[in-house]
PDB file of C-alpha atoms in Angstrom:
ATOM      1  CA  MET A  20      11.392  -5.785   3.173  1.00  0.00           C
ATOM      2  CA  GLY A  21       7.662  -6.237   4.628  1.00  0.00           C
ATOM      3  CA  SER A  22       6.494  -3.802   7.021  1.00  0.00           C
ATOM      4  CA  THR A  23       6.787  -4.044  11.030  1.00  0.00           C
ATOM      5  CA  VAL A  24       3.797  -4.244  13.106  1.00  0.00           C
ATOM      6  CA  ARG A  25       4.247  -0.877  14.723  1.00  0.00           C
ATOM      7  CA  ASP A  26       4.393   0.490  10.846  1.00  0.00           C
ATOM      8  CA  LEU A  27       1.092  -1.121  10.172  1.00  0.00           C
ATOM      9  CA  LEU A  28      -0.444  -0.089  13.413  1.00  0.00           C
ATOM     10  CA  GLY A  29       0.287   3.548  12.213  1.00  0.00           C
ATOM     11  CA  ARG A  30      -1.391   2.918   8.923  1.00  0.00           C
ATOM     12  CA  LEU A  31      -4.712   1.494  10.530  1.00  0.00           C
ATOM     13  CA  SER A  32      -7.509   3.948   9.440  1.00  0.00           C
ATOM     14  CA  GLY A  33     -10.966   4.244  10.458  1.00  0.00           C
ATOM     15  CA  ARG A  34     -11.930   5.296   6.817  1.00  0.00           C
ATOM     16  CA  ALA A  35     -10.728   2.146   5.184  1.00  0.00           C
ATOM     17  CA  ASP A  36     -13.435  -0.011   3.297  1.00  0.00           C
ATOM     18  CA  ASP A  37     -13.733  -3.725   3.969  1.00  0.00           C
ATOM     19  CA  THR A  38     -11.323  -4.407   0.936  1.00  0.00           C
ATOM     20  CA  ARG A  39      -8.708  -2.240   2.724  1.00  0.00           C
ATOM     21  CA  ARG A  40      -9.027  -3.636   6.022  1.00  0.00           C
ATOM     22  CA  LYS A  41      -8.615  -7.216   4.756  1.00  0.00           C
ATOM     23  CA  ALA A  42      -5.537  -6.271   3.078  1.00  0.00           C
ATOM     24  CA  TRP A  43      -3.854  -4.469   6.278  1.00  0.00           C
ATOM     25  CA  ALA A  44      -5.062  -7.374   8.175  1.00  0.00           C
ATOM     26  CA  HIS A  45      -3.101  -9.890   5.541  1.00  0.00           C
ATOM     27  CA  ALA A  46       0.085  -7.763   5.985  1.00  0.00           C
ATOM     28  CA  CYS A  47      -0.315  -7.428   9.633  1.00  0.00           C
ATOM     29  CA  ALA A  48      -0.555 -11.439   9.899  1.00  0.00           C
ATOM     30  CA  GLU A  49       2.275 -11.573   7.813  1.00  0.00           C
ATOM     31  CA  ALA A  50       4.411  -9.156  10.001  1.00  0.00           C
ATOM     32  CA  LEU A  51       3.464 -11.357  12.937  1.00  0.00           C
ATOM     33  CA  GLY A  52       4.823 -14.783  11.135  1.00  0.00           C
ATOM     34  CA  LEU A  53       1.104 -15.711  10.936  1.00  0.00           C
ATOM     35  CA  GLY A  54      -0.749 -17.216   7.777  1.00  0.00           C
ATOM     36  CA  GLY A  55      -4.087 -15.108   8.457  1.00  0.00           C
ATOM     37  CA  VAL A  56      -5.638 -13.491  11.542  1.00  0.00           C
ATOM     38  CA  ALA A  57      -9.140 -12.849  12.597  1.00  0.00           C
ATOM     39  CA  VAL A  58     -10.870 -10.567  15.242  1.00  0.00           C
ATOM     40  CA  THR A  59     -14.307 -11.296  17.400  1.00  0.00           C
ATOM     41  CA  VAL A  60     -15.896  -9.049  19.397  1.00  0.00           C
ATOM     42  CA  ASN A  61     -19.030  -9.825  21.753  1.00  0.00           C
ATOM     43  CA  GLU A  62     -19.354 -12.606  19.725  1.00  0.00           C
ATOM     44  CA  GLU A  63     -19.467 -10.643  16.324  1.00  0.00           C
ATOM     45  CA  LEU A  64     -16.909 -11.797  13.450  1.00  0.00           C
ATOM     46  CA  VAL A  65     -15.827  -8.244  12.974  1.00  0.00           C
ATOM     47  CA  TRP A  66     -12.610  -8.607  10.933  1.00  0.00           C
ATOM     48  CA  PHE A  67     -10.622 -11.370   8.895  1.00  0.00           C
ATOM     49  CA  SER A  68      -7.709 -11.372   6.523  1.00  0.00           C
ATOM     50  CA  ASP A  69      -8.797 -14.296   4.420  1.00  0.00           C
ATOM     51  CA  THR A  70     -11.236 -17.291   4.080  1.00  0.00           C
ATOM     52  CA  THR A  71      -9.367 -19.537   6.470  1.00  0.00           C
ATOM     53  CA  SER A  72      -9.472 -17.084   9.300  1.00  0.00           C
ATOM     54  CA  GLU A  73     -13.351 -16.538   8.624  1.00  0.00           C
ATOM     55  CA  ARG A  74     -13.762 -20.274   8.293  1.00  0.00           C
ATOM     56  CA  LEU A  75     -11.887 -21.026  11.614  1.00  0.00           C
ATOM     57  CA  GLU A  76     -13.910 -18.713  13.276  1.00  0.00           C
ATOM     58  CA  ASP A  77     -17.040 -19.997  11.861  1.00  0.00           C
ATOM     59  CA  LEU A  78     -15.934 -23.398  12.948  1.00  0.00           C
ATOM     60  CA  GLN A  79     -15.760 -22.083  16.576  1.00  0.00           C
ATOM     61  CA  PHE A  80     -19.153 -20.427  16.592  1.00  0.00           C
ATOM     62  CA  THR A  81     -20.784 -23.290  14.879  1.00  0.00           C
ATOM     63  CA  LEU A  82     -19.282 -26.168  16.951  1.00  0.00           C
ATOM     64  CA  GLY A  83     -19.091 -24.326  20.319  1.00  0.00           C
ATOM     65  CA  GLN A  84     -15.033 -25.736  20.223  1.00  0.00           C
ATOM     66  CA  GLY A  85     -12.060 -23.812  19.895  1.00  0.00           C
ATOM     67  CA  PRO A  86      -9.218 -22.047  21.376  1.00  0.00           C
ATOM     68  CA  GLY A  87     -11.111 -18.565  21.054  1.00  0.00           C
ATOM     69  CA  LEU A  88     -13.861 -19.744  23.471  1.00  0.00           C
ATOM     70  CA  GLY A  89     -13.595 -19.311  27.124  1.00  0.00           C
ATOM     71  CA  LEU A  90     -10.635 -16.984  26.964  1.00  0.00           C
ATOM     72  CA  ASP A  91     -11.867 -15.046  30.078  1.00  0.00           C
ATOM     73  CA  ASP A  92      -8.240 -13.990  31.459  1.00  0.00           C
ATOM     74  CA  PRO A  93      -7.184 -10.417  30.338  1.00  0.00           C
ATOM     75  CA  VAL A  94      -3.653 -11.514  30.530  1.00  0.00           C
ATOM     76  CA  GLU A  95      -3.874 -15.063  29.418  1.00  0.00           C
ATOM     77  CA  MET A  96      -2.547 -15.866  25.532  1.00  0.00           C
ATOM     78  CA  ARG A  97      -3.165 -19.596  24.102  1.00  0.00           C
ATOM     79  CA  GLN A  98      -0.636 -21.038  21.807  1.00  0.00           C
ATOM     80  CA  ILE A  99      -1.509 -24.216  20.010  1.00  0.00           C
ATOM     81  CA  PRO A 100       1.785 -24.990  18.325  1.00  0.00           C
ATOM     82  CA  ASP A 101       0.644 -28.397  16.891  1.00  0.00           C
ATOM     83  CA  LEU A 102      -3.035 -28.617  16.563  1.00  0.00           C
ATOM     84  CA  GLY A 103      -2.757 -32.472  15.163  1.00  0.00           C
ATOM     85  CA  GLU A 104      -1.777 -33.421  19.016  1.00  0.00           C
ATOM     86  CA  LEU A 105      -5.213 -32.317  19.935  1.00  0.00           C
ATOM     87  CA  LEU A 106      -7.402 -34.148  17.598  1.00  0.00           C
ATOM     88  CA  ALA A 107      -8.258 -36.894  19.771  1.00  0.00           C
ATOM     89  CA  ARG A 108      -8.248 -35.019  22.994  1.00  0.00           C
ATOM     90  CA  GLN A 109      -9.508 -31.334  23.231  1.00  0.00           C
ATOM     91  CA  TRP A 110     -11.846 -30.062  20.821  1.00  0.00           C
ATOM     92  CA  PRO A 111     -12.656 -33.348  18.992  1.00  0.00           C
ATOM     93  CA  GLN A 112     -14.686 -31.802  16.352  1.00  0.00           C
ATOM     94  CA  PHE A 113     -13.261 -28.536  15.438  1.00  0.00           C
ATOM     95  CA  ALA A 114      -9.458 -29.696  15.447  1.00  0.00           C
ATOM     96  CA  PRO A 115     -10.040 -32.113  12.479  1.00  0.00           C
ATOM     97  CA  GLU A 116     -11.891 -29.418  10.539  1.00  0.00           C
ATOM     98  CA  ALA A 117      -9.165 -27.129  11.179  1.00  0.00           C
ATOM     99  CA  VAL A 118      -6.620 -29.553  10.435  1.00  0.00           C
ATOM    100  CA  LYS A 119      -8.796 -30.056   6.683  1.00  0.00           C
ATOM    101  CA  LEU A 120      -8.136 -26.313   6.241  1.00  0.00           C
ATOM    102  CA  GLY A 121      -4.656 -26.748   6.264  1.00  0.00           C
ATOM    103  CA  VAL A 122      -4.229 -25.304   9.495  1.00  0.00           C
ATOM    104  CA  ALA A 123      -1.296 -26.623  11.680  1.00  0.00           C
ATOM    105  CA  ALA A 124      -0.995 -24.156  14.707  1.00  0.00           C
ATOM    106  CA  LEU A 125      -3.246 -21.570  16.288  1.00  0.00           C
ATOM    107  CA  PHE A 126      -2.543 -18.827  18.534  1.00  0.00           C
ATOM    108  CA  VAL A 127      -4.972 -16.561  20.532  1.00  0.00           C
ATOM    109  CA  TRP A 128      -4.737 -13.169  22.397  1.00  0.00           C
ATOM    110  CA  PRO A 129      -7.850 -11.713  24.295  1.00  0.00           C
ATOM    111  CA  VAL A 130      -8.990  -8.126  22.726  1.00  0.00           C
ATOM    112  CA  ARG A 131      -9.556  -6.064  25.741  1.00  0.00           C
ATOM    113  CA  LEU A 132     -11.077  -3.116  26.957  1.00  0.00           C
ATOM    114  CA  GLY A 133      -9.187  -2.007  29.556  1.00  0.00           C
ATOM    115  CA  ALA A 134      -8.757  -4.893  31.892  1.00  0.00           C
ATOM    116  CA  VAL A 135     -12.145  -6.442  30.542  1.00  0.00           C
ATOM    117  CA  PRO A 136     -11.606  -9.078  27.671  1.00  0.00           C
ATOM    118  CA  VAL A 137     -14.215  -8.317  25.129  1.00  0.00           C
ATOM    119  CA  GLY A 138     -13.030 -10.588  22.259  1.00  0.00           C
ATOM    120  CA  THR A 139     -10.372 -12.350  20.612  1.00  0.00           C
ATOM    121  CA  LEU A 140      -7.456 -11.973  18.062  1.00  0.00           C
ATOM    122  CA  THR A 141      -6.906 -15.217  16.452  1.00  0.00           C
ATOM    123  CA  GLY A 142      -3.890 -16.518  14.192  1.00  0.00           C
ATOM    124  CA  TYR A 143      -3.091 -19.553  12.506  1.00  0.00           C
ATOM    125  CA  ARG A 144      -0.013 -20.959  10.662  1.00  0.00           C
ATOM    126  CA  ARG A 145       0.089 -23.908   8.255  1.00  0.00           C
ATOM    127  CA  THR A 146       3.437 -25.225   9.766  1.00  0.00           C
ATOM    128  CA  THR A 147       3.858 -26.351  13.326  1.00  0.00           C
ATOM    129  CA  GLY A 148       5.919 -24.717  16.191  1.00  0.00           C
ATOM    130  CA  PRO A 149       5.685 -21.970  18.743  1.00  0.00           C
ATOM    131  CA  LEU A 150       5.712 -17.989  18.235  1.00  0.00           C
ATOM    132  CA  THR A 151       8.900 -16.171  19.366  1.00  0.00           C
ATOM    133  CA  ALA A 152       8.706 -14.006  22.208  1.00  0.00           C
ATOM    134  CA  ARG A 153       8.670 -10.922  20.135  1.00  0.00           C
ATOM    135  CA  GLN A 154       5.765 -12.252  17.964  1.00  0.00           C
ATOM    136  CA  VAL A 155       4.004 -12.815  20.933  1.00  0.00           C
ATOM    137  CA  SER A 156       4.744  -9.462  22.488  1.00  0.00           C
ATOM    138  CA  GLU A 157       3.689  -7.763  19.115  1.00  0.00           C
ATOM    139  CA  GLY A 158       0.299  -9.877  19.161  1.00  0.00           C
ATOM    140  CA  TRP A 159      -0.527  -8.132  22.328  1.00  0.00           C
ATOM    141  CA  LEU A 160       0.200  -4.842  20.751  1.00  0.00           C
ATOM    142  CA  VAL A 161      -2.194  -5.469  17.786  1.00  0.00           C
ATOM    143  CA  ALA A 162      -4.950  -6.903  20.134  1.00  0.00           C
ATOM    144  CA  ASP A 163      -4.950  -3.870  22.388  1.00  0.00           C
ATOM    145  CA  VAL A 164      -4.795  -1.302  19.167  1.00  0.00           C
ATOM    146  CA  LEU A 165      -7.610  -3.342  17.275  1.00  0.00           C
ATOM    147  CA  ALA A 166     -10.088  -3.093  20.446  1.00  0.00           C
ATOM    148  CA  GLU A 167      -9.715   0.534  20.564  1.00  0.00           C
ATOM    149  CA  HIS A 168     -10.390   0.674  16.738  1.00  0.00           C
ATOM    150  CA  VAL A 169     -12.962  -1.779  16.548  1.00  0.00           C
ATOM    151  CA  LEU A 170     -15.139  -0.430  19.463  1.00  0.00           C
ATOM    152  CA  ALA A 171     -14.404   3.327  18.106  1.00  0.00           C
ATOM    153  CA  ASN A 172     -16.015   2.254  14.573  1.00  0.00           C
ATOM    154  CA  TRP A 173     -18.723  -0.225  16.115  1.00  0.00           C
ATOM    155  CA  PRO A 174     -21.835   0.524  13.915  1.00  0.00           C
ATOM    156  CA  ALA A 175     -24.557   2.502  15.860  1.00  0.00           C
ATOM    157  CA  GLU A 176     -27.573   0.443  13.810  1.00  0.00           C
ATOM    158  CA  PRO A 177     -26.190  -3.029  13.215  1.00  0.00           C
ATOM    159  CA  ASP A 178     -29.096  -3.580  10.840  1.00  0.00           C
ATOM    160  CA  ALA A 179     -28.199  -0.931   8.403  1.00  0.00           C
ATOM    161  CA  ASN A 180     -24.425  -2.213   8.254  1.00  0.00           C
ATOM    162  CA  GLY A 181     -23.354  -4.137   5.214  1.00  0.00           C
ATOM    163  CA  PRO A 182     -20.055  -5.315   3.991  1.00  0.00           C
ATOM    164  CA  GLY A 183     -17.721  -2.586   2.408  1.00  0.00           C
ATOM    165  CA  HIS A 184     -18.630   0.633   4.436  1.00  0.00           C
ATOM    166  CA  ALA A 185     -15.969   3.057   5.009  1.00  0.00           C
ATOM    167  CA  GLY A 186     -15.533   4.444   8.574  1.00  0.00           C
ATOM    168  CA  THR A 187     -17.217   1.561  10.613  1.00  0.00           C
ATOM    169  CA  VAL A 188     -16.447  -2.327  11.107  1.00  0.00           C
ATOM    170  CA  ASP A 189     -18.785  -4.934   9.292  1.00  0.00           C
ATOM    171  CA  LEU A 190     -20.886  -7.305  11.403  1.00  0.00           C
ATOM    172  CA  HIS A 191     -20.570 -10.715   9.712  1.00  0.00           C
ATOM    173  CA  ARG A 192     -22.861 -12.492  11.811  1.00  0.00           C
ATOM    174  CA  ALA A 193     -25.988 -10.212  11.079  1.00  0.00           C
ATOM    175  CA  GLU A 194     -27.603 -12.531   8.742  1.00  0.00           C
ATOM    176  CA  VAL A 195     -26.911 -15.526  11.340  1.00  0.00           C
ATOM    177  CA  HIS A 196     -28.805 -13.528  13.815  1.00  0.00           C
ATOM    178  CA  GLN A 197     -31.448 -12.691  11.754  1.00  0.00           C
ATOM    179  CA  ALA A 198     -32.007 -16.361  10.389  1.00  0.00           C
ATOM    180  CA  THR A 199     -32.194 -17.244  14.283  1.00  0.00           C
ATOM    181  CA  GLY A 200     -34.963 -15.207  14.695  1.00  0.00           C
ATOM    182  CA  VAL A 201     -36.676 -16.397  11.653  1.00  0.00           C
ATOM    183  CA  LEU A 202     -36.168 -20.197  12.917  1.00  0.00           C
ATOM    184  CA  SER A 203     -37.554 -19.151  16.088  1.00  0.00           C
ATOM    185  CA  VAL A 204     -40.683 -17.611  15.053  1.00  0.00           C
ATOM    186  CA  ARG A 205     -41.363 -20.560  12.404  1.00  0.00           C
ATOM    187  CA  LEU A 206     -40.822 -23.577  14.453  1.00  0.00           C
ATOM    188  CA  ASN A 207     -42.086 -21.680  17.522  1.00  0.00           C
ATOM    189  CA  ILE A 208     -38.919 -22.172  19.906  1.00  0.00           C
ATOM    190  CA  PRO A 209     -36.622 -20.143  21.860  1.00  0.00           C
ATOM    191  CA  LEU A 210     -33.937 -18.253  20.203  1.00  0.00           C
ATOM    192  CA  ALA A 211     -31.213 -20.170  21.957  1.00  0.00           C
ATOM    193  CA  GLU A 212     -32.538 -23.522  20.284  1.00  0.00           C
ATOM    194  CA  ALA A 213     -33.217 -21.815  17.027  1.00  0.00           C
ATOM    195  CA  LEU A 214     -29.446 -20.961  16.957  1.00  0.00           C
ATOM    196  CA  ASP A 215     -28.680 -24.642  17.901  1.00  0.00           C
ATOM    197  CA  ARG A 216     -30.565 -25.931  14.975  1.00  0.00           C
ATOM    198  CA  LEU A 217     -29.173 -23.358  12.771  1.00  0.00           C
ATOM    199  CA  ARG A 218     -25.438 -24.356  13.880  1.00  0.00           C
ATOM    200  CA  ALA A 219     -26.330 -27.847  13.229  1.00  0.00           C
ATOM    201  CA  ARG A 220     -27.781 -27.444   9.796  1.00  0.00           C
ATOM    202  CA  ALA A 221     -24.842 -25.974   9.043  1.00  0.00           C
ATOM    203  CA  TYR A 222     -22.390 -28.402  10.419  1.00  0.00           C
ATOM    204  CA  ALA A 223     -24.289 -31.546   8.816  1.00  0.00           C
ATOM    205  CA  SER A 224     -24.281 -29.318   5.425  1.00  0.00           C
ATOM    206  CA  GLY A 225     -20.506 -28.764   5.481  1.00  0.00           C
ATOM    207  CA  ARG A 226     -21.380 -25.070   4.729  1.00  0.00           C
ATOM    208  CA  SER A 227     -20.740 -21.955   6.559  1.00  0.00           C
ATOM    209  CA  LEU A 228     -22.840 -20.518   9.093  1.00  0.00           C
ATOM    210  CA  THR A 229     -23.105 -17.341   7.137  1.00  0.00           C
ATOM    211  CA  ASP A 230     -24.275 -19.182   3.697  1.00  0.00           C
ATOM    212  CA  THR A 231     -26.831 -21.321   5.917  1.00  0.00           C
ATOM    213  CA  ALA A 232     -28.223 -18.210   7.354  1.00  0.00           C
ATOM    214  CA  HIS A 233     -28.466 -16.564   4.123  1.00  0.00           C
ATOM    215  CA  ASP A 234     -30.418 -19.732   2.517  1.00  0.00           C
ATOM    216  CA  ILE A 235     -33.111 -19.194   5.367  1.00  0.00           C
ATOM    217  CA  LEU A 236     -33.414 -15.687   4.880  1.00  0.00           C
ATOM    218  CA  ARG A 237     -33.844 -16.044   1.190  1.00  0.00           C
ATOM    219  CA  GLN A 238     -36.740 -18.520   1.706  1.00  0.00           C
ATOM    220  CA  GLU A 239     -38.526 -15.654   3.815  1.00  0.00           C
ATOM    221  CA  LEU A 240     -38.419 -13.419   0.657  1.00  0.00           C
ATOM    222  CA  PRO A 241     -41.697 -12.962  -1.395  1.00  0.00           C
ATOM    223  CA  HIS A 242     -41.591 -14.463  -4.679  1.00  0.00           C
ATOM    224  CA  ASP A 243     -42.728 -12.418  -7.577  1.00  0.00           C
ATOM    225  CA  ASP A 244     -45.381 -14.554  -9.585  1.00  0.00           C
ATOM    226  CA  HIS A 245     -45.403 -12.215 -12.734  1.00  0.00           C
TER     227      HIS A 245
END
């Protein structure tokens, strides 16, 4: 028998490294009846259970579309039980890309600090249909516990935080911010415009925003001619 959500929340440890956090998130997704989950706080992707969850958050950030954006009500939870119905209407770019990943349904809870939304917990399924009332309720519980956990383990020095460090969360978009700064200086444009150009480059190439940012940063490294 699989673990219950309450069992898993009792095992959540601030000392876990990135591999263990992903394993925990995957088990939590299964307990909620989801294929995977991802957590974004203050527009930083801090936790995800699998590559599909990571890619979904990346698409929302790149396109500026998706169910996790504009979720400002601390008591609003979004259920999209059939993503295919939105292809021609809401999120015209995001929805088709999500469907290509095999995603059929999406569910988003606000991650709250008190009564203030600071991020989202997004889960997906590969089959259509709504969650049960119990799954919705347990999703709220997970979102609230993760809010406390992530903020308690937020790195004091983001630039020094790399993947896999125990006792802290990983800021998976650190390279995106660095590459945005590089483009801003290189092209002599504002940071907001530089980020838009980075997003457009990633979307046009079909690659993740992180990989695109990594390429830009690698171009800035000095080359050894010897």
